[in-house]
Tab-separated table of C-alpha atoms and ligand atoms in Angstrom:
chain	number	residue	atom	x	y	z
C	1	MET	CA	-5.147	52.302	-21.278
C	2	ARG	CA	-5.709	48.628	-19.794
C	3	LYS	CA	-3.640	47.646	-17.101
C	4	LEU	CA	-2.115	44.183	-16.802
C	5	VAL	CA	0.290	43.930	-13.588
C	6	ILE	CA	2.321	40.629	-13.074
C	7	LEU	CA	3.411	39.852	-9.230
C	8	GLY	CA	7.003	38.102	-9.359
C	9	SER	CA	9.792	38.137	-11.761
C	10	GLY	CA	10.912	34.394	-11.408
C	11	THR	CA	10.891	32.190	-14.079
C	12	ALA	CA	7.030	32.284	-14.877
C	13	GLY	CA	6.626	35.817	-14.316
C	14	THR	CA	9.673	36.755	-16.437
C	15	ILE	CA	8.499	34.599	-19.457
C	16	ALA	CA	5.026	35.968	-19.265
C	17	ALA	CA	6.167	39.746	-19.187
C	18	ASN	CA	8.380	38.624	-22.679
C	19	LYS	CA	5.517	36.880	-24.089
C	20	LEU	CA	2.619	39.213	-23.285
C	21	ARG	CA	4.650	42.543	-24.116
C	22	ARG	CA	4.643	41.299	-27.605
C	23	LEU	CA	1.227	40.085	-27.983
C	24	LEU	CA	-0.424	43.277	-26.349
C	25	PRO	CA	-0.489	46.615	-28.129
C	26	ARG	CA	1.588	49.205	-26.631
C	27	ASP	CA	-1.011	51.756	-27.135
C	28	GLU	CA	-3.507	49.705	-25.787
C	29	TRP	CA	-1.915	48.137	-22.528
C	30	ASP	CA	0.443	49.046	-20.046
C	31	ILE	CA	2.169	46.145	-18.399
C	32	ALA	CA	3.851	46.386	-14.655
C	33	ILE	CA	5.798	43.676	-13.071
C	34	VAL	CA	6.250	44.069	-9.208
C	35	GLU	CA	9.947	42.330	-8.163
C	36	GLN	CA	10.758	41.730	-4.556
C	37	GLN	CA	14.407	40.947	-5.380
C	38	GLY	CA	16.401	42.718	-8.156
C	39	THR	CA	18.488	39.290	-8.539
C	40	HIS	CA	17.045	36.055	-10.722
C	41	TYR	CA	18.715	32.920	-9.507
C	42	TYR	CA	18.712	29.854	-11.659
C	43	GLN	CA	17.451	27.689	-8.902
C	44	PRO	CA	18.457	23.770	-10.270
C	45	ALA	CA	21.943	25.096	-9.439
C	46	PHE	CA	21.537	25.130	-5.978
C	47	LEU	CA	21.630	21.242	-6.096
C	48	PHE	CA	25.123	21.534	-7.454
C	49	ILE	CA	26.544	24.265	-5.291
C	50	PRO	CA	26.625	22.125	-1.918
C	51	PHE	CA	29.506	19.860	-3.526
C	52	GLY	CA	31.548	22.619	-4.960
C	53	LYS	CA	30.772	21.454	-8.628
C	54	TYR	CA	29.349	25.023	-9.343
C	55	ARG	CA	30.717	28.350	-8.708
C	56	ALA	CA	27.578	29.768	-6.768
C	57	GLU	CA	27.746	33.333	-8.057
C	58	LYS	CA	27.234	32.084	-11.631
C	59	SER	CA	23.614	31.111	-10.648
C	60	LYS	CA	22.635	34.902	-10.188
C	61	LYS	CA	21.966	37.513	-12.660
C	62	PRO	CA	20.331	40.724	-12.400
C	63	ALA	CA	16.684	40.503	-13.046
C	64	SER	CA	16.149	43.785	-14.760
C	65	LYS	CA	18.404	42.036	-17.876
C	66	TYR	CA	15.316	39.835	-18.621
C	67	ILE	CA	12.604	42.013	-18.436
C	68	PRO	CA	11.569	43.967	-21.739
C	69	ALA	CA	11.090	47.264	-22.649
C	70	GLY	CA	7.830	48.684	-22.417
C	71	VAL	CA	7.282	46.596	-19.064
C	72	THR	CA	7.124	48.896	-16.016
C	73	ARG	CA	9.260	47.567	-13.135
C	74	VAL	CA	8.160	48.275	-9.768
C	75	SER	CA	10.714	46.984	-6.725
C	76	ALA	CA	8.523	46.174	-3.733
C	77	SER	CA	6.941	43.406	-2.010
C	78	VAL	CA	2.979	42.457	-2.573
C	79	GLU	CA	1.206	42.827	0.688
C	80	LYS	CA	-2.189	42.086	-0.211
C	81	VAL	CA	-4.624	42.079	-3.450
C	82	ASP	CA	-8.089	43.458	-3.127
C	83	PRO	CA	-9.863	41.500	-5.937
C	84	GLU	CA	-13.128	43.452	-5.814
C	85	ALA	CA	-11.411	46.770	-6.022
C	86	LYS	CA	-8.813	45.341	-8.435
C	87	THR	CA	-5.942	46.762	-6.418
C	88	VAL	CA	-2.552	45.204	-5.305
C	89	SER	CA	-0.889	46.940	-2.016
C	90	LEU	CA	2.843	47.027	-1.757
C	91	SER	CA	5.472	46.999	0.952
C	92	GLU	CA	6.289	50.792	0.196
C	93	GLY	CA	2.615	52.225	1.080
C	94	THR	CA	1.708	52.337	-2.683
C	95	THR	CA	-1.248	50.858	-4.666
C	96	LEU	CA	-1.195	49.445	-8.065
C	97	GLU	CA	-4.831	49.363	-9.839
C	98	TYR	CA	-5.271	46.252	-12.431
C	99	ASP	CA	-7.562	45.473	-15.030
C	100	TYR	CA	-6.191	41.828	-14.912
C	101	LEU	CA	-3.596	40.212	-12.555
C	102	VAL	CA	-1.096	37.496	-13.157
C	103	ILE	CA	0.175	36.121	-9.992
C	104	ALA	CA	3.731	34.441	-10.209
C	105	THR	CA	5.006	34.525	-6.796
C	106	GLY	CA	6.359	30.732	-6.666
C	107	THR	CA	6.804	29.098	-3.387
C	108	THR	CA	9.123	29.522	-0.605
C	109	PRO	CA	10.933	27.263	1.692
C	110	ARG	CA	9.611	28.065	5.524
C	111	PRO	CA	11.549	26.445	8.113
C	112	ASP	CA	9.495	28.558	10.515
C	113	GLN	CA	6.407	26.120	10.493
C	114	THR	CA	8.402	23.151	11.837
C	115	PRO	CA	8.944	23.507	15.415
C	116	GLY	CA	12.793	23.161	16.115
C	117	MET	CA	13.888	23.419	12.578
C	118	GLU	CA	15.256	26.770	12.679
C	119	ASP	CA	16.803	27.030	16.059
C	120	ASP	CA	20.279	25.294	14.539
C	121	TRP	CA	19.851	26.383	10.881
C	122	HIS	CA	23.063	26.395	9.419
C	123	GLY	CA	24.480	24.576	12.201
C	124	THR	CA	23.418	20.996	12.170
C	125	VAL	CA	20.238	21.759	10.183
C	126	HIS	CA	20.851	22.814	6.445
C	127	SER	CA	18.974	22.860	3.315
C	128	PHE	CA	19.875	23.838	-0.307
C	129	TYR	CA	16.589	25.363	-1.807
C	130	THR	CA	17.955	28.895	-1.441
C	131	TYR	CA	21.017	30.445	-2.611
C	132	ASP	CA	22.201	31.422	0.836
C	133	ASP	CA	21.319	27.727	2.120
C	134	ALA	CA	23.053	26.157	-1.177
C	135	VAL	CA	26.198	28.174	-0.104
C	136	ALA	CA	26.203	27.286	3.847
C	137	LEU	CA	25.730	23.741	2.798
C	138	ARG	CA	28.573	23.646	0.884
C	139	ASP	CA	30.865	24.803	3.715
C	140	LYS	CA	29.322	22.604	5.870
C	141	LEU	CA	29.943	19.506	3.607
C	142	ALA	CA	33.498	20.551	3.146
C	143	ASP	CA	33.963	20.187	6.826
C	144	PHE	CA	32.129	16.767	7.190
C	145	GLU	CA	34.028	13.854	8.251
C	146	GLY	CA	31.305	11.267	8.398
C	147	GLY	CA	28.431	10.458	10.535
C	148	ARG	CA	24.711	10.385	10.363
C	149	LEU	CA	23.599	12.145	7.084
C	150	VAL	CA	19.741	12.487	7.248
C	151	ILE	CA	17.823	14.145	3.855
C	152	HIS	CA	14.437	15.096	4.757
C	153	ILE	CA	11.136	16.331	3.245
C	154	THR	CA	8.772	17.984	5.459
C	155	GLU	CA	5.651	17.820	3.239
C	156	MET	CA	4.431	17.585	-0.320
C	157	PRO	CA	4.209	19.417	-2.479
C	158	ILE	CA	7.623	21.199	-2.805
C	159	LYS	CA	9.311	22.826	-6.012
C	160	CYS	CA	11.104	19.886	-7.968
C	161	PRO	CA	10.404	17.053	-6.201
C	162	VAL	CA	13.138	15.124	-7.433
C	163	ALA	CA	15.832	17.200	-6.146
C	164	PRO	CA	16.101	15.600	-2.807
C	165	LEU	CA	16.450	12.425	-4.412
C	166	GLU	CA	19.125	13.731	-6.798
C	167	PHE	CA	20.618	15.159	-3.605
C	168	ALA	CA	20.800	11.827	-1.853
C	169	PHE	CA	22.885	10.477	-5.143
C	170	LEU	CA	25.161	13.176	-5.336
C	171	VAL	CA	26.050	13.174	-2.060
C	172	ASP	CA	26.674	9.135	-1.962
C	173	ASP	CA	28.995	10.142	-5.086
C	174	TYR	CA	30.508	12.956	-3.045
C	175	LEU	CA	31.319	11.146	0.006
C	176	THR	CA	32.380	8.065	-1.929
C	177	LYS	CA	35.159	10.543	-4.035
C	178	ARG	CA	36.385	11.909	-0.625
C	179	GLY	CA	36.722	8.531	1.166
C	180	LEU	CA	33.917	8.962	3.796
C	181	ARG	CA	31.162	6.842	2.335
C	182	ASP	CA	32.183	4.256	4.674
C	183	LYS	CA	32.047	6.289	7.585
C	184	THR	CA	28.674	7.805	6.588
C	185	ASP	CA	25.030	6.365	7.070
C	186	ILE	CA	22.613	8.245	4.701
C	187	THR	CA	18.864	8.025	5.701
C	188	PHE	CA	16.166	9.416	3.201
C	189	VAL	CA	13.086	10.594	5.207
C	190	THR	CA	9.956	11.408	3.212
C	191	PRO	CA	6.218	11.655	4.021
C	192	LEU	CA	5.416	9.698	0.777
C	193	PRO	CA	5.167	5.678	0.876
C	194	GLY	CA	7.749	5.015	-1.240
C	195	ALA	CA	10.942	6.926	-2.717
C	196	PHE	CA	8.885	9.163	-5.302
C	197	THR	CA	4.897	9.845	-5.886
C	198	LYS	CA	4.114	7.764	-8.592
C	199	PRO	CA	4.588	3.711	-8.993
C	200	VAL	CA	6.649	3.068	-11.776
C	201	ALA	CA	9.033	5.953	-10.937
C	202	ALA	CA	9.246	5.170	-7.124
C	203	ALA	CA	10.025	1.567	-7.813
C	204	SER	CA	13.267	2.677	-9.831
C	205	LEU	CA	14.357	5.549	-7.604
C	206	GLY	CA	13.728	3.506	-4.403
C	207	GLY	CA	15.820	0.725	-6.079
C	208	MET	CA	18.567	3.456	-6.951
C	209	LEU	CA	18.647	4.564	-2.946
C	210	GLU	CA	18.993	0.636	-2.313
C	211	LYS	CA	21.602	0.055	-4.245
C	212	ARG	CA	23.643	3.117	-2.767
C	213	GLY	CA	22.906	1.874	0.961
C	214	ILE	CA	20.762	4.611	1.594
C	215	VAL	CA	18.498	3.701	4.148
C	216	LEU	CA	14.316	4.844	3.036
C	217	GLU	CA	12.213	6.148	5.881
C	218	SER	CA	8.761	6.235	4.304
C	219	ASP	CA	5.442	7.542	5.909
C	220	PHE	CA	7.051	10.117	8.095
C	221	MET	CA	5.156	13.062	9.022
C	222	VAL	CA	7.530	15.423	11.116
C	223	GLU	CA	6.225	16.752	14.100
C	224	SER	CA	9.304	18.714	15.116
C	225	ILE	CA	13.215	18.633	15.116
C	226	ASP	CA	14.777	17.772	18.829
C	227	ASN	CA	17.765	19.590	18.567
C	228	ASN	CA	18.930	18.280	21.927
C	229	LYS	CA	18.981	14.639	20.722
C	230	HIS	CA	19.679	16.067	17.394
C	231	ALA	CA	16.675	13.909	15.904
C	232	VAL	CA	13.716	14.194	13.487
C	233	VAL	CA	10.464	13.333	15.443
C	234	SER	CA	7.440	12.137	13.742
C	235	TYR	CA	3.921	12.388	14.905
C	236	ASP	CA	3.770	8.412	15.377
C	237	GLU	CA	6.899	8.962	17.422
C	238	ARG	CA	9.515	7.663	15.501
C	239	GLU	CA	12.960	9.312	15.862
C	240	VAL	CA	15.617	9.379	13.310
C	241	PRO	CA	19.094	10.780	14.722
C	242	PHE	CA	21.232	12.861	12.630
C	243	ASP	CA	24.852	14.449	12.688
C	244	LEU	CA	23.904	16.639	9.561
C	245	LEU	CA	20.293	17.077	8.576
C	246	VAL	CA	19.515	18.060	5.026
C	247	THR	CA	15.895	19.123	4.967
C	248	ILE	CA	13.262	20.558	2.481
C	249	PRO	CA	11.334	22.642	4.789
C	250	LEU	CA	7.645	23.090	4.078
C	251	ASN	CA	6.928	24.814	0.989
C	252	MET	CA	4.017	27.569	0.748
C	253	GLY	CA	3.080	30.087	-1.499
C	254	ALA	CA	3.298	33.872	-0.803
C	255	ASP	CA	1.421	35.023	2.709
C	256	PHE	CA	-0.522	37.728	0.734
C	257	VAL	CA	-2.411	35.205	-1.027
C	258	GLY	CA	-3.989	33.685	1.721
C	259	GLU	CA	-4.544	37.260	3.232
C	260	SER	CA	-6.184	37.999	0.334
C	261	GLY	CA	-8.520	35.231	0.276
C	262	LEU	CA	-7.261	33.837	-3.017
C	263	GLY	CA	-5.451	30.627	-2.313
C	264	ASP	CA	-5.700	27.090	-0.413
C	265	GLU	CA	-4.316	26.293	3.187
C	266	LEU	CA	-0.577	26.274	1.784
C	267	ASN	CA	-1.340	30.004	-0.052
C	268	PHE	CA	-1.043	28.329	-3.348
C	269	VAL	CA	-3.688	30.037	-5.726
C	270	THR	CA	-6.407	28.005	-6.384
C	271	VAL	CA	-6.990	28.055	-10.234
C	272	ASP	CA	-8.507	25.874	-13.441
C	273	LYS	CA	-6.054	23.345	-13.790
C	274	GLN	CA	-6.086	23.775	-17.859
C	275	THR	CA	-6.738	27.346	-18.237
C	276	LEU	CA	-4.955	28.657	-14.803
C	277	VAL	CA	-7.776	31.483	-14.428
C	278	HIS	CA	-8.613	31.945	-11.010
C	279	ASP	CA	-11.836	30.023	-9.354
C	280	THR	CA	-13.694	32.865	-8.339
C	281	TYR	CA	-12.291	35.973	-10.267
C	282	ASP	CA	-11.876	35.842	-14.053
C	283	THR	CA	-9.403	38.737	-13.546
C	284	ILE	CA	-7.023	36.483	-11.899
C	285	PHE	CA	-4.431	34.004	-13.308
C	286	ALA	CA	-1.764	32.048	-11.424
C	287	ILE	CA	1.042	30.678	-13.295
C	288	GLY	CA	4.342	28.562	-12.466
C	289	ASP	CA	4.719	27.261	-8.694
C	290	ALA	CA	2.268	30.028	-7.197
C	291	ALA	CA	-0.687	27.824	-8.543
C	292	ASN	CA	-2.480	25.114	-6.989
C	293	ILE	CA	-2.721	22.572	-9.844
C	294	PRO	CA	-1.960	19.018	-9.596
C	295	THR	CA	1.257	18.657	-11.242
C	296	SER	CA	5.133	19.179	-10.312
C	297	LYS	CA	6.349	22.578	-9.341
C	298	ALA	CA	8.963	22.845	-11.709
C	299	GLY	CA	10.745	25.295	-14.166
C	300	ALA	CA	9.534	22.738	-16.941
C	301	VAL	CA	5.985	23.396	-15.912
C	302	ALA	CA	6.418	26.993	-16.451
C	303	HIS	CA	8.235	26.812	-19.263
C	304	TYR	CA	4.760	24.671	-20.819
C	305	GLU	CA	2.314	26.554	-19.240
C	306	MET	CA	4.025	29.593	-20.960
C	307	ASP	CA	3.688	28.167	-24.450
C	308	LEU	CA	-0.021	28.134	-23.970
C	309	PHE	CA	-1.140	30.861	-21.434
C	310	PRO	CA	-0.192	33.809	-23.567
C	311	GLU	CA	-2.446	33.113	-26.364
C	312	ASN	CA	-5.475	32.131	-23.817
C	313	PHE	CA	-4.758	35.339	-22.128
C	314	VAL	CA	-5.491	37.372	-25.652
C	315	LYS	CA	-8.486	35.081	-26.351
C	316	HIS	CA	-9.941	36.010	-22.622
C	317	ILE	CA	-9.546	39.864	-22.979
C	318	ALA	CA	-11.512	39.564	-26.187
C	319	GLY	CA	-14.203	37.857	-24.673
C	320	LYS	CA	-13.541	34.545	-26.420
C	321	GLU	CA	-13.267	31.185	-25.165
C	322	MET	CA	-9.589	29.931	-23.950
C	323	THR	CA	-8.969	26.971	-26.373
C	324	GLU	CA	-5.492	25.943	-25.264
C	325	LYS	CA	-5.672	23.398	-22.259
C	326	PHE	CA	-2.742	22.843	-20.475
C	327	ASP	CA	-2.251	19.185	-19.368
C	328	GLY	CA	0.042	19.291	-16.428
C	329	HIS	CA	3.179	18.562	-18.825
C	330	ALA	CA	6.362	18.167	-16.840
C	331	THR	CA	9.906	17.250	-17.872
C	332	CYS	CA	12.354	16.380	-15.354
C	333	PHE	CA	16.190	15.286	-15.507
C	334	ILE	CA	17.338	13.867	-12.227
C	335	GLU	CA	21.081	13.824	-11.172
C	336	SER	CA	22.164	10.611	-10.544
C	337	GLY	CA	25.874	10.807	-9.778
C	338	ALA	CA	29.069	9.936	-11.262
C	339	GLY	CA	28.315	12.338	-14.342
C	340	LYS	CA	25.064	10.384	-15.351
C	341	GLY	CA	21.018	11.374	-15.232
C	342	MET	CA	17.638	10.007	-15.509
C	343	LEU	CA	14.806	11.772	-17.268
C	344	ILE	CA	10.976	11.793	-16.171
C	345	ASP	CA	8.157	13.056	-18.548
C	346	PHE	CA	4.295	12.818	-17.237
C	347	ASN	CA	1.316	14.890	-16.952
C	348	TYR	CA	-2.056	14.977	-14.752
C	349	GLU	CA	-2.964	11.847	-16.574
C	350	THR	CA	0.137	9.810	-17.294
C	351	GLN	CA	2.509	8.900	-14.412
C	352	PRO	CA	6.493	9.026	-15.481
C	353	LEU	CA	7.121	5.730	-17.651
C	354	THR	CA	10.209	3.961	-19.395
C	355	GLY	CA	10.871	4.100	-22.904
C	356	SER	CA	12.428	7.226	-24.484
C	357	PHE	CA	11.567	10.751	-25.185
C	358	PRO	CA	12.036	12.614	-28.464
C	359	PHE	CA	14.400	15.742	-27.668
C	360	ALA	CA	15.982	18.024	-30.068
C	361	PHE	CA	19.846	17.892	-31.101
C	362	MET	CA	20.522	15.043	-28.607
C	363	GLY	CA	17.564	12.840	-28.349
C	364	PRO	CA	15.770	10.384	-28.014
C	365	LEU	CA	16.677	10.588	-24.607
C	366	PRO	CA	15.765	7.438	-21.963
C	367	LEU	CA	13.413	7.697	-19.646
C	368	LEU	CA	13.546	6.515	-15.982
C	369	LYS	CA	17.347	5.070	-16.999
C	370	GLU	CA	20.757	6.200	-16.493
C	371	SER	CA	22.755	7.839	-18.826
C	372	ARG	CA	25.409	10.378	-19.745
C	373	PHE	CA	22.889	12.402	-22.353
C	374	ASN	CA	20.505	12.816	-19.584
C	375	HIS	CA	23.102	14.498	-17.619
C	376	MET	CA	24.319	16.446	-20.415
C	377	GLY	CA	20.913	17.636	-20.917
C	378	LYS	CA	20.265	18.729	-17.624
C	379	VAL	CA	23.535	20.808	-17.398
C	380	GLY	CA	22.793	22.062	-20.986
C	381	PHE	CA	19.600	23.481	-20.404
C	382	GLU	CA	21.062	26.305	-18.158
C	383	TRP	CA	22.159	28.078	-21.440
C	384	ALA	CA	18.492	28.061	-22.680
C	385	TYR	CA	17.224	29.056	-19.794
C	386	TRP	CA	19.085	32.354	-19.805
C	387	ASN	CA	19.157	32.626	-23.659
C	388	LEU	CA	15.871	31.479	-24.783
C	389	LEU	CA	13.328	30.224	-22.379
C	390	LEU	CA	13.258	33.579	-19.862
C	391	LYS	CA	13.133	35.882	-22.906
C	392	GLY	CA	10.021	33.934	-24.466
C	393	ARG	CA	12.021	32.547	-27.159
C	394	PRO	CA	10.737	29.130	-28.696
C	395	ILE	CA	12.249	25.718	-27.574
C	396	PRO	CA	11.443	22.743	-29.851
C	397	MET	CA	9.610	20.898	-27.014
C	398	SER	CA	6.027	20.422	-27.194
C	399	PRO	CA	3.911	21.711	-24.492
C	400	HIS	CA	1.851	18.666	-24.410
C	401	LEU	CA	2.678	15.173	-23.378
C	402	SER	CA	3.426	12.691	-26.191
C	403	MET	CA	3.174	8.950	-25.775
C	404	SER	CA	5.722	8.433	-28.497
C	405	GLY	CA	8.457	6.470	-27.430
C	406	LYS	CA	6.839	5.619	-23.988
C	407	VAL	CA	6.117	2.088	-22.488
C	408	VAL	CA	3.125	1.343	-20.926
C	409	PRO	CA	2.937	-1.256	-18.158
C	410	SER	CA	0.428	-3.896	-19.007
C	411	ASP	CA	-1.640	-3.301	-15.671
C	412	ASP	CA	-1.558	0.560	-16.420
D	1	FAD	C1	17.084	23.015	-5.716
D	1	FAD	C2	16.355	23.298	-6.905
D	1	FAD	C3	16.387	22.425	-7.570
D	1	FAD	C4	15.853	22.770	-8.966
D	1	FAD	N1	15.769	21.968	-10.068
D	1	FAD	C5	14.939	22.079	-11.237
D	1	FAD	C6	15.128	21.582	-12.388
D	1	FAD	O1	16.277	20.687	-12.608
D	1	FAD	N2	14.261	21.543	-13.239
D	1	FAD	C7	12.951	22.211	-12.842
D	1	FAD	O2	12.159	22.338	-14.073
D	1	FAD	N3	12.800	23.084	-12.056
D	1	FAD	C8	13.669	22.958	-11.273
D	1	FAD	N4	13.710	23.821	-10.021
D	1	FAD	C9	12.267	24.552	-9.693
D	1	FAD	C10	12.040	25.840	-10.296
D	1	FAD	O3	13.364	26.291	-10.066
D	1	FAD	C11	10.800	26.495	-10.031
D	1	FAD	O4	9.552	25.336	-10.235
D	1	FAD	C12	10.715	27.521	-10.959
D	1	FAD	O5	11.757	28.813	-10.768
D	1	FAD	C13	9.359	28.218	-10.735
D	1	FAD	O6	9.140	29.609	-11.179
D	1	FAD	P1	8.046	30.613	-10.674
D	1	FAD	O7	8.326	31.765	-11.405
D	1	FAD	O8	6.940	29.984	-10.476
D	1	FAD	O9	8.710	30.855	-9.158
D	1	FAD	P2	10.300	31.519	-8.836
D	1	FAD	O10	11.235	31.192	-10.038
D	1	FAD	O11	10.678	31.135	-7.423
D	1	FAD	O12	9.635	32.875	-8.792
D	1	FAD	C14	8.863	33.546	-7.928
D	1	FAD	C15	9.312	35.064	-7.600
D	1	FAD	O13	8.120	35.728	-6.868
D	1	FAD	C16	9.174	36.319	-6.006
D	1	FAD	N5	7.932	36.847	-4.759
D	1	FAD	C17	7.558	36.015	-3.637
D	1	FAD	N6	6.990	36.724	-3.076
D	1	FAD	C18	6.667	37.842	-3.552
D	1	FAD	C19	5.924	38.711	-2.864
D	1	FAD	N7	5.140	38.782	-1.871
D	1	FAD	N8	6.121	40.012	-3.482
D	1	FAD	C20	6.784	40.134	-4.827
D	1	FAD	N9	7.705	39.371	-5.341
D	1	FAD	C21	7.474	37.986	-4.547
D	1	FAD	C22	10.424	35.802	-5.720
D	1	FAD	O14	11.233	36.644	-5.053
D	1	FAD	C23	10.523	35.217	-7.042
D	1	FAD	O15	11.351	36.171	-7.767
D	1	FAD	C24	14.466	23.617	-8.737
D	1	FAD	C25	14.044	24.423	-7.731
D	1	FAD	C26	15.075	24.251	-6.750
D	1	FAD	C27	14.920	24.794	-5.654
């Protein structure tokens, strides 16, 4: 029997387990999946929990419910991979052998990596990137009576890079409805030169911050959080004071990736951006947020990758060329408040553009433009996530970017 081991049972690992179990003959292949936590979280819901718009418990379900029969579940944390011996060391002291390894351990917020960030965690310093953080922020916001609210990104890349902007739009709406907006100064602090990474989207999203009276503090490389002054401090000695800080801590891949010599300086696995195979070991792949590919870290990317990767994997183990090439395609809804949303669609080569997106059932949806349909698309996707996506069932969206409906700027 040949052995395939999948590390991580989040979005990408769960879809891979479902699709690969269907493709690989059971009398030839053992498949095991290593789960650090028995709970599967629908992370996009973490954006809504702080505003009391979404019941927190609804975002979590038992991970086991989504792992198919015929896949062995191993409850443990991965401590190290030995890519020469082809073994995985686990927290419980056991070792797994593999013929092929798929790393799907995602990215984790690491407040411990910025001096001072953890010292007043859940006091004046908050986040919404984990379940516990989103719930703590919900309780903090419920007691908030106005003041200086700072939304802060430590460093790129982060998962769902639009989520901090969405938070800014939603908190503006939330405070307006509670009659507190006039008593609150909101500042958006980012290491980027603008509101977002790419020019067309940055201009559009920056304009939306301005329209809402949210100050943009750009090119801000944080050095520390000063808990005496209650300020975010940059390397070039700028200080942004806050009464409430909502930060996105440094996002890093799992520690074992670095310790096993498989990743970059942030522990993201170094892979080929089209085939997701490791750049040194052709028995190792990385999927989802764990990979260091130059596109967004998003569930949508994991979804598109998983439309291509399983067929490639089957070709690879048969000694054939991997002909499916992932183009970095990402499709992200952006909540803009007041029941509206925007949509961006891009890949490695094409930045988010205006125009329209062909979407089954509700489409076409407007790109980079606020609409109620985009909001409904975002909210409605949760059903598809639990019932179709995780189980590896088809969703009628092409894994490759389509230029149909997109408006290309004349100087692009
Ligand atoms: C606030 C927020 C909003 C978001 N909104 C959107 C959105 O609207 N649209 C969108 O497309 N994406 C969104 N995302 C991003 C999306 O949730 C992730 O990109 C997606 O879950 C990535 O899937 P993954 O499998 O790579 O990682 P994950 O789903 O995070 O899974 C990683 C798994 O690996 C496990 N793991 C980690 N280390 C180890 C270890 N050492 N040993 C064993 N297991 C380990 C973890 O416990 C976890 O179960 C959002 C994320 C957040 C935080």
